[in-house]
Short mmCIF file of C-alpha atoms and ligand atoms in Angstrom, two decimals:
data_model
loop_
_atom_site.label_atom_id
_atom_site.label_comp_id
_atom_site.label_asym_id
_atom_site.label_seq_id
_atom_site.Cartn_x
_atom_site.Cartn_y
_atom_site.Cartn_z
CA UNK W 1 -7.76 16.70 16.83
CA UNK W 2 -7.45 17.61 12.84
CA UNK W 3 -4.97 21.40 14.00
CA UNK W 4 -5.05 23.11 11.44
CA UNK W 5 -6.24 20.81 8.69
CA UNK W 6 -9.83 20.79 6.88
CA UNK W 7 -9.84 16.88 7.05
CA UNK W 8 -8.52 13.95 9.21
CA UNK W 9 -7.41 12.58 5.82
CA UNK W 10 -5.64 15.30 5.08
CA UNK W 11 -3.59 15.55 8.46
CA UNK W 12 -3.09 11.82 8.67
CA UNK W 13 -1.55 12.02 5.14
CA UNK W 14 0.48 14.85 6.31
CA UNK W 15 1.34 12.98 9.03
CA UNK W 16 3.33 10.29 7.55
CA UNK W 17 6.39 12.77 7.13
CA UNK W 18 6.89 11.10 10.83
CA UNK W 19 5.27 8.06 11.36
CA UNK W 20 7.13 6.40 8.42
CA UNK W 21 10.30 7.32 10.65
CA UNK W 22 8.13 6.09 14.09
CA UNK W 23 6.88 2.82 12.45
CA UNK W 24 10.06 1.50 12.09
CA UNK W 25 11.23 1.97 15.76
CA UNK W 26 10.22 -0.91 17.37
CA UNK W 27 11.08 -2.72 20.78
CA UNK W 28 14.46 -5.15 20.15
CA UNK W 29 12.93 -7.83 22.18
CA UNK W 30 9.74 -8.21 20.59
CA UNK W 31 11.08 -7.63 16.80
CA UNK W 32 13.72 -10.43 17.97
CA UNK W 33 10.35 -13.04 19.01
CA UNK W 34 8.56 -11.62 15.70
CA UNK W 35 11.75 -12.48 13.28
CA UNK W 36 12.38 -15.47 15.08
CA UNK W 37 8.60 -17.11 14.61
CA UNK W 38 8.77 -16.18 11.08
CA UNK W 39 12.40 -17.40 10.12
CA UNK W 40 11.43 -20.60 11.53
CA UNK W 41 7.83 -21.56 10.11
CA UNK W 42 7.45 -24.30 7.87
CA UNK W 43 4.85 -22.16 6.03
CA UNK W 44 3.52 -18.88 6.26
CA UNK W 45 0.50 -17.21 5.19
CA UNK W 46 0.06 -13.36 5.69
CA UNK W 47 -3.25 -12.14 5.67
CA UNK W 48 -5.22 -9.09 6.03
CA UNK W 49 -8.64 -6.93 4.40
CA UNK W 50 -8.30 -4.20 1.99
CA UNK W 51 -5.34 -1.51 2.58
CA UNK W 52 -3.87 -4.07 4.77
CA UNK W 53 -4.51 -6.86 2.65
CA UNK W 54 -2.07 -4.85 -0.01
CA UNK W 55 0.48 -4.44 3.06
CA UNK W 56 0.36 -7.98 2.67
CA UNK W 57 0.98 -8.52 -1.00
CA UNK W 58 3.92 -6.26 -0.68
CA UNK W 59 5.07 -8.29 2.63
CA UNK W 60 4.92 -11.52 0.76
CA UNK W 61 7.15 -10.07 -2.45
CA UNK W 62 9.77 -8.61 0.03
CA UNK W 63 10.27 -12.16 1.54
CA UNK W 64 10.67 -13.77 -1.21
CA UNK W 65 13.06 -11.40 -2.98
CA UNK W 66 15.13 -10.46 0.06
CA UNK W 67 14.56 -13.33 2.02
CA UNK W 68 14.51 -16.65 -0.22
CA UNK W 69 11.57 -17.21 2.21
CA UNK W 70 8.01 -17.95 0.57
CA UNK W 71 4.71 -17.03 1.95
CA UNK W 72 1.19 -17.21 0.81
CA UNK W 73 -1.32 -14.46 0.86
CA UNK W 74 -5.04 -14.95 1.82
CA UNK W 75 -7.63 -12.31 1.88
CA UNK W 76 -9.32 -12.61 5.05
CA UNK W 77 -12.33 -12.72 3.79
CA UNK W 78 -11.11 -15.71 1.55
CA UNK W 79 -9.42 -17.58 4.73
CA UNK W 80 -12.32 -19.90 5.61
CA UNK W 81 -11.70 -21.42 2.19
CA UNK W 82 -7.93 -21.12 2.06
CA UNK W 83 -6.58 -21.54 5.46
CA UNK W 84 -7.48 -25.24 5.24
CA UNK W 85 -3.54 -26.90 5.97
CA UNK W 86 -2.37 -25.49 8.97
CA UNK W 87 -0.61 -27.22 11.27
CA UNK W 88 1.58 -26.43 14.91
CA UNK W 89 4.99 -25.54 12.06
CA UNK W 90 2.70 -22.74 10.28
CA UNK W 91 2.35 -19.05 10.66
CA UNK W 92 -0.55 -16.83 10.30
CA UNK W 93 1.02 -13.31 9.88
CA UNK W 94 -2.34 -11.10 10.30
CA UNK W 95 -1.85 -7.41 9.29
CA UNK W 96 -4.39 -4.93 10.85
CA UNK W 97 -4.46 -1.22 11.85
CA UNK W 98 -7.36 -1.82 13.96
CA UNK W 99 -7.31 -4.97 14.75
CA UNK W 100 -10.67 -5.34 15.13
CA UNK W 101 -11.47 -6.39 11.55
CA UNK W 102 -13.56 -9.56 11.81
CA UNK W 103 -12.60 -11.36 8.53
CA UNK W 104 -8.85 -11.30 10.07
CA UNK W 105 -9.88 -12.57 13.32
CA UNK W 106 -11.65 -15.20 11.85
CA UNK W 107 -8.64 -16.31 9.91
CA UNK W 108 -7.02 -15.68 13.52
CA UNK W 109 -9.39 -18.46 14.61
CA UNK W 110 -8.94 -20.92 12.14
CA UNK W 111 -5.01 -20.71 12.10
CA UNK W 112 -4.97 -21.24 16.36
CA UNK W 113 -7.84 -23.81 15.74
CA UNK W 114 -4.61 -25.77 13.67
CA UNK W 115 -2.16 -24.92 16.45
CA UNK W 116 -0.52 -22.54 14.08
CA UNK W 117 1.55 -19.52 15.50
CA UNK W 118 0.23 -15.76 14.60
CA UNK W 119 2.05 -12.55 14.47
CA UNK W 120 0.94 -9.81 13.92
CA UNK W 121 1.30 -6.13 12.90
CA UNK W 122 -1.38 -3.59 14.15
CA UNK W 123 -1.95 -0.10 15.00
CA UNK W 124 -4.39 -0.63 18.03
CA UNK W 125 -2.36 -2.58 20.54
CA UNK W 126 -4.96 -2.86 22.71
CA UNK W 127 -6.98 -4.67 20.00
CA UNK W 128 -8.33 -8.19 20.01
CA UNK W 129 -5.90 -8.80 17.48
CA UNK W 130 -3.07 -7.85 19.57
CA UNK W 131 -4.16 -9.80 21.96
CA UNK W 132 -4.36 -13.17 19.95
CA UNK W 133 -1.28 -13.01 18.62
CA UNK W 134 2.50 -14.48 19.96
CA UNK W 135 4.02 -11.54 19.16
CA UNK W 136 2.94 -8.25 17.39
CA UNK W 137 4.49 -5.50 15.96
CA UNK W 138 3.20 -1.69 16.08
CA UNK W 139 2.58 0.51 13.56
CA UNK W 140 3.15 3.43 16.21
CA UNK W 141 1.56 5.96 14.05
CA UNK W 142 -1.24 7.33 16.57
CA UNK W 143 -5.17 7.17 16.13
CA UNK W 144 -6.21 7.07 12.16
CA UNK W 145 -9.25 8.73 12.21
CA UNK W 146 -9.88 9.27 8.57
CA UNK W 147 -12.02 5.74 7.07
CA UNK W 148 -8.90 5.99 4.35
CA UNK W 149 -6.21 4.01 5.59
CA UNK W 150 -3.12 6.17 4.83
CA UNK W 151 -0.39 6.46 7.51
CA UNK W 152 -1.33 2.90 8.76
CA UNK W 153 -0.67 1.97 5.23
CA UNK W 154 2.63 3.45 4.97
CA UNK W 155 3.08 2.68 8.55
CA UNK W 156 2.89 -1.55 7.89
CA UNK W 157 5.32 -0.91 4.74
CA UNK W 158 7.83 0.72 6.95
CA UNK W 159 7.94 -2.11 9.55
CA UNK W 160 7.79 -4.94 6.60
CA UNK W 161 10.87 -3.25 5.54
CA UNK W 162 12.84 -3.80 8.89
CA UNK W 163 11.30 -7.13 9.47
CA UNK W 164 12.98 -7.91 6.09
CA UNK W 165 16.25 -6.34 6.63
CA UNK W 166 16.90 -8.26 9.69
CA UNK W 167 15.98 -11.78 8.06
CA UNK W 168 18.01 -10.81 5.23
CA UNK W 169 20.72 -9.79 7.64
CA UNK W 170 21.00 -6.12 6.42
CA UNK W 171 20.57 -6.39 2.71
CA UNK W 172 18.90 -3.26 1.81
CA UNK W 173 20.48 0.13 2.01
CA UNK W 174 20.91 1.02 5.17
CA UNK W 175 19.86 5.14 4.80
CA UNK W 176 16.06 4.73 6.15
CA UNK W 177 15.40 7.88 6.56
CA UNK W 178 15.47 8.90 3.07
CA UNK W 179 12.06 7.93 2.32
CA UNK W 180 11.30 9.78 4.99
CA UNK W 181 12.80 13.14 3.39
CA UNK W 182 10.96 11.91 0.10
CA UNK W 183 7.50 11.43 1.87
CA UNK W 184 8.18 15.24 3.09
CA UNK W 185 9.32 16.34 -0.49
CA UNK W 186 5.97 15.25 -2.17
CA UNK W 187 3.98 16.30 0.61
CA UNK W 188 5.28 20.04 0.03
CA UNK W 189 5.37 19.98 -3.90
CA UNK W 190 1.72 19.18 -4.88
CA UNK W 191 1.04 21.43 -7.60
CA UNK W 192 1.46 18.44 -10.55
CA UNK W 193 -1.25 16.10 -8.49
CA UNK W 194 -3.57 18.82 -7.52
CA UNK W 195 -3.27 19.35 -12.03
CA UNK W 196 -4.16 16.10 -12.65
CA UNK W 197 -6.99 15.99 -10.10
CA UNK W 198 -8.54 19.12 -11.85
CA UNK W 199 -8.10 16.82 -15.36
CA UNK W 200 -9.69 13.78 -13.61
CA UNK W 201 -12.76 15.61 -12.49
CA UNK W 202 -15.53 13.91 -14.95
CA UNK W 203 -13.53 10.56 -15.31
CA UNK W 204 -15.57 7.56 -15.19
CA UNK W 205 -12.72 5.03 -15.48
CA UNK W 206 -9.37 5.47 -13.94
CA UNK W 207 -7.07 2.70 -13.99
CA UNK W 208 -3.25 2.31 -12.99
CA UNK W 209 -0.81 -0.28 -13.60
CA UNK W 210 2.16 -1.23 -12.25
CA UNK W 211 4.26 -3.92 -11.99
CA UNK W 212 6.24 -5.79 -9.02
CA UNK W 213 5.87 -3.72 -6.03
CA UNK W 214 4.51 -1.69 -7.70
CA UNK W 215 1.29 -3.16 -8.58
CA UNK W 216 -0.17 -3.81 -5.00
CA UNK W 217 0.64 -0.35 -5.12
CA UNK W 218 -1.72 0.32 -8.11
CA UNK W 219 -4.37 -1.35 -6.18
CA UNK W 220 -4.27 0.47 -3.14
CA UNK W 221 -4.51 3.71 -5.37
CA UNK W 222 -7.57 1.92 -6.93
CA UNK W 223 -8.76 1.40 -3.41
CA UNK W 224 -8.08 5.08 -2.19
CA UNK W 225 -9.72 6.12 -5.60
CA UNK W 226 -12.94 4.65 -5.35
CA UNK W 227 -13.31 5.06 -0.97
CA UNK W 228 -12.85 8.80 -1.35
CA UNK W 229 -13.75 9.75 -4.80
CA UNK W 230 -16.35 7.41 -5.85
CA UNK W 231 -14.96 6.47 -9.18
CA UNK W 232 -14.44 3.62 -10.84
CA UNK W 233 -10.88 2.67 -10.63
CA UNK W 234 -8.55 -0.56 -11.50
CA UNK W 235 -5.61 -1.63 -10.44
CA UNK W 236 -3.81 -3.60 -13.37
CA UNK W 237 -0.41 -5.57 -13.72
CA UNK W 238 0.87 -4.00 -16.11
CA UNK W 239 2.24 -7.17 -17.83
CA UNK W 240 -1.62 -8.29 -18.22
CA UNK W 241 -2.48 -5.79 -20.80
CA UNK W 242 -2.18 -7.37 -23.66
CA UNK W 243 -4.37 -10.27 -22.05
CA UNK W 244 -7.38 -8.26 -21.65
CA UNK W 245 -7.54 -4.93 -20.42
CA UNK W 246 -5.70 -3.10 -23.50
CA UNK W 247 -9.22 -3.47 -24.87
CA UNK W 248 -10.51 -1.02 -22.87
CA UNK W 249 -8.16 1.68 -23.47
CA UNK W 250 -9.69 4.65 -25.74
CA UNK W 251 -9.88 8.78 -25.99
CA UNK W 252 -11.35 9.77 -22.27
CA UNK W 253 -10.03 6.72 -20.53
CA UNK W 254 -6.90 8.24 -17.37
CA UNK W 255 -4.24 5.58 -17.10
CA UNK W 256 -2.17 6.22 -13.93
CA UNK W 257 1.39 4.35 -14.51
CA UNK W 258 3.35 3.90 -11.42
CA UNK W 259 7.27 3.64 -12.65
CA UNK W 260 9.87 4.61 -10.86
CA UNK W 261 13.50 4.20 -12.11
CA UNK W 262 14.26 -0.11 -11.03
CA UNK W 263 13.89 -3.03 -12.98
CA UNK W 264 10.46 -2.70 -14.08
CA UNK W 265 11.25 0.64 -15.81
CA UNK W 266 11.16 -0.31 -19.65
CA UNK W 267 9.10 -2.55 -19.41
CA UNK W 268 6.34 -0.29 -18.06
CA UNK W 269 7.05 2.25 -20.30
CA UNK W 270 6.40 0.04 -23.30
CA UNK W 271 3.09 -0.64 -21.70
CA UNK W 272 2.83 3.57 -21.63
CA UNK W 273 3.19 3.65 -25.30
CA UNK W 274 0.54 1.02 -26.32
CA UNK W 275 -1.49 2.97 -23.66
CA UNK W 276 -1.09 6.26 -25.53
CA UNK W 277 -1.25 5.05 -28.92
CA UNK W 278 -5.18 3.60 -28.25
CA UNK W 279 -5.71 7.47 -26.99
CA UNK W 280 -5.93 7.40 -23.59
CA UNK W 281 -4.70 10.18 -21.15
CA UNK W 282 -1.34 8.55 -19.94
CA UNK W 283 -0.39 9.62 -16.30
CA UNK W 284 3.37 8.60 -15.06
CA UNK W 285 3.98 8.70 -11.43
CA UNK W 286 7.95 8.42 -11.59
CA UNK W 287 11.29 9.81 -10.87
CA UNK W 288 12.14 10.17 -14.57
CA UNK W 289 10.15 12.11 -17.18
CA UNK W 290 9.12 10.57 -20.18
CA UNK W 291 7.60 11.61 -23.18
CA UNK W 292 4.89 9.00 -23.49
CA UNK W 293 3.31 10.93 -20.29
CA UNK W 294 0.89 13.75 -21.18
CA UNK W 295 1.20 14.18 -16.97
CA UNK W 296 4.05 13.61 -14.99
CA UNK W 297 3.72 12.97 -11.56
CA UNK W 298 7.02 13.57 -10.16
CA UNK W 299 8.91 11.40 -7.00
CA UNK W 300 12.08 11.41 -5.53
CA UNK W 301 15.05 8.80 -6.70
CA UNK W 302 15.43 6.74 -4.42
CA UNK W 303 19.11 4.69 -3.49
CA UNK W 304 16.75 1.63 -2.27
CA UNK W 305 14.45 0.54 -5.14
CA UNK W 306 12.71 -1.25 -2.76
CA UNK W 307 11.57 1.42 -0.63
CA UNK W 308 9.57 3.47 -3.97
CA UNK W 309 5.64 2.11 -2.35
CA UNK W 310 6.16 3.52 0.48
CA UNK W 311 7.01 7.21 -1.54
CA UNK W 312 4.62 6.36 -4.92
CA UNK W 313 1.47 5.94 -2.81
CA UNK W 314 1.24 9.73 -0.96
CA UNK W 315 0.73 11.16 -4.55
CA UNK W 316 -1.95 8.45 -5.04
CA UNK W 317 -3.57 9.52 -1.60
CA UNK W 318 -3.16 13.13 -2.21
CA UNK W 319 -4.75 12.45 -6.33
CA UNK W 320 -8.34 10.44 -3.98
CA UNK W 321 -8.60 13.32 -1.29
CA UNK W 322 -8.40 16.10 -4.08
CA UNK W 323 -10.90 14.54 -6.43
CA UNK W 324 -13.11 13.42 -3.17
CA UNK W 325 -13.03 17.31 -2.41
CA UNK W 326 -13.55 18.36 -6.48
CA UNK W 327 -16.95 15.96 -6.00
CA UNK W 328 -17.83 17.21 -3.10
CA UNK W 329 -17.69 14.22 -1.27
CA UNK W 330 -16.40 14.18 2.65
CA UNK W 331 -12.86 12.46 2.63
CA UNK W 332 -13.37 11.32 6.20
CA UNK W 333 -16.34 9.83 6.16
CA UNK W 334 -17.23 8.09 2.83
CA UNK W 335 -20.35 7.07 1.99
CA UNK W 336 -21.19 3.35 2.88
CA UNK W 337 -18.10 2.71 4.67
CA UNK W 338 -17.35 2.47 8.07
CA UNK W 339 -13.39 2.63 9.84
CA UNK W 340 -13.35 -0.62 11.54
CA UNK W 341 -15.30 -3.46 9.90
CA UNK W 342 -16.88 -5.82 13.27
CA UNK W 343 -19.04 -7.57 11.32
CA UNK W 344 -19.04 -9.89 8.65
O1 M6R Q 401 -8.37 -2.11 10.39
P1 M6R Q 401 -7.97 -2.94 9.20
O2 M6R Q 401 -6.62 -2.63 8.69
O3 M6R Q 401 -8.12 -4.41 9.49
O4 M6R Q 401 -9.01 -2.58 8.08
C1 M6R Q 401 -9.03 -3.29 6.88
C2 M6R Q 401 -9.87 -2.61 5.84
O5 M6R Q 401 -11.22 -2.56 6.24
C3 M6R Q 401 -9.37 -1.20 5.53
O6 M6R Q 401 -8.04 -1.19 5.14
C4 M6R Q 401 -10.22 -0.55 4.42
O7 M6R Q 401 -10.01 -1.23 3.22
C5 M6R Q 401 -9.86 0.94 4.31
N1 M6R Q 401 -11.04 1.75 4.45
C6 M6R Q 401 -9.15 1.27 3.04
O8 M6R Q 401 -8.79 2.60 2.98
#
């Protein structure tokens, strides 16, 4: 049931003022089994499609920074020609709201078919996925209607968080709930994304860039961007400009920079300025105002840098569902798509 809300999208976006908070309760026994697979594979691969596949670039990064502990990422749709060196030591981490995606359980196949463990995180627990796996965690954030992923999205971050404070023994600040205030603060202050929407209208190009987190980030705003609103849109690292995509940067071209206040900060907004100076419309989805944006997206500061995806994509999903709307094209149900892909 949508309530009061002209959209599934729209609720389920709403929505994640809780389910960020509800993701990361999970059952002590089972996140126990989960940590424990993980923390003692001899190599791990994390895998997943689309939104999820992103869930898993940003899984993959928090390991490795808070965890010393290095994984591999493999599209699913890549796995038949990746998964190729599993053995009984290895762990397929499979990431999933429905669980019914058949590119991930086909890389669910190939990983048992090497007597490799799999974990997994899903939405559906009833799903085949579920069902495969030695130990899954839940994304607890209800039925996602909407063929966006959004609270599942956010939902997956949330629990990739706790998996990595426990391995890394409590080494990220301990006040969780703040991005849940945050989520709730952008949620209610949309007036500077709804502007930029109304700006974005006739865009044929959109790209954003980010870098770190932040740039599986800029993909899954690429994603939401071109599911909903049927535009072209690119997610960039932002370090790669100057290798290529700089060229493309003119008068009528939206650049969507995703920089909130950490480490990659300067660097990004150096990018910004080589950004403007070619002409393009420079949009700057931070806690800090800068000059070099002619729109400034504003988020919350956050105490744990680490945390900023799960608060810099909402304006990213609110930016899609708008401009789906301004085109007249159903958020819920976009063209071509369908919710839960069975088939290959
Ligand atoms: O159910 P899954 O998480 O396995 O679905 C994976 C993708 O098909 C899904 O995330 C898709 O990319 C979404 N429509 C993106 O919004």
């Amino acid at each position: 049931d949508k309530g009061k809300y002209a959209h599934y999208t729209l609720k389920e976006i709403n929505d994640q003022r809780l389910t960020v908070v509800h993701a990361g309760r999970q059952d002590e026994a089972t996140m126990e089994k989960f940590c424990n697979i993980l923390a003692s594979a001899k190599d791990i691969y994390i895998t997943g499609s689309g939104t999820s596949y992103h869930s898993a670039l940003i899984f993959k990064h928090m390991l490795a920074r808070f965890g010393k502990i290095r994984a591999e990422t493999v599209m699913s749709s890549e796995s038949q020609y990746a998964l190729a060196s599993m053995d009984s030591n290895s762990v397929l981490v499979a990431i999933s709201q429905s669980g019914e995606t058949a590119d991930v359980l086909d890389s669910v196949r190939l990983a048992k078919n090497q007597g490799a463990n799999v974990l997994s995180i899903v939405n559906v627990t009833t799903s085949s996925l579920a069902r495969a796996s030695d130990a899954y965690l839940s994304t607890n954030c209800g039925p996602e209607i909407g063929v966006a992923a959004t609270k599942s999205f956010t939902g997956q971050l949330a629990l990739i968080y706790n998996v990595t404070d426990r391995l890394c023994k409590n080494c990220l600040e301990t006040e969780k709930a703040e991005f849940a205030v945050a989520v709730e603060n952008i949620i209610a202050n949309q007036a500077s994304i709804i502007k930029v929407a109304e700006q974005m209208k006739d865009a044929s190009d959109i790209y954003l860039l980010g870098r770190s987190l932040h740039y599986p980030i800029a993909l899954e705003g690429a994603l939401k961007l071109k599911e909903l609103a049927y535009v072209h849109a690119e997610g960039i690292a932002a370090g790669e400009l100057k290798h290529g995509p700089l060229a493309l940067m003119e008068k009528n071209t939206f650049v969507i920079m995703i920089n909130p206040r950490d480490a990659t900060f300067n660097d990004t907004i150096s990018n910004a300025h080589e950004i403007k100076a070619r002409g393009a419309t420079v949009i700057g989805i931070s806690d800090r105002k800068d000059d070099v944006y002619d729109y400034w997206i504003e988020i919350p500061h956050l105490k744990e840098e680490a945390y900023y995806p799960i608060v810099e994509v909402i304006p990213l999903q609110i930016l899609a569902y708008q401009l789906a709307l301004a085109k007249n094209a159903d958020p819920d149900y976009p063209r071509n798509l369908a919710k839960s892909v069975t088939v290959r």
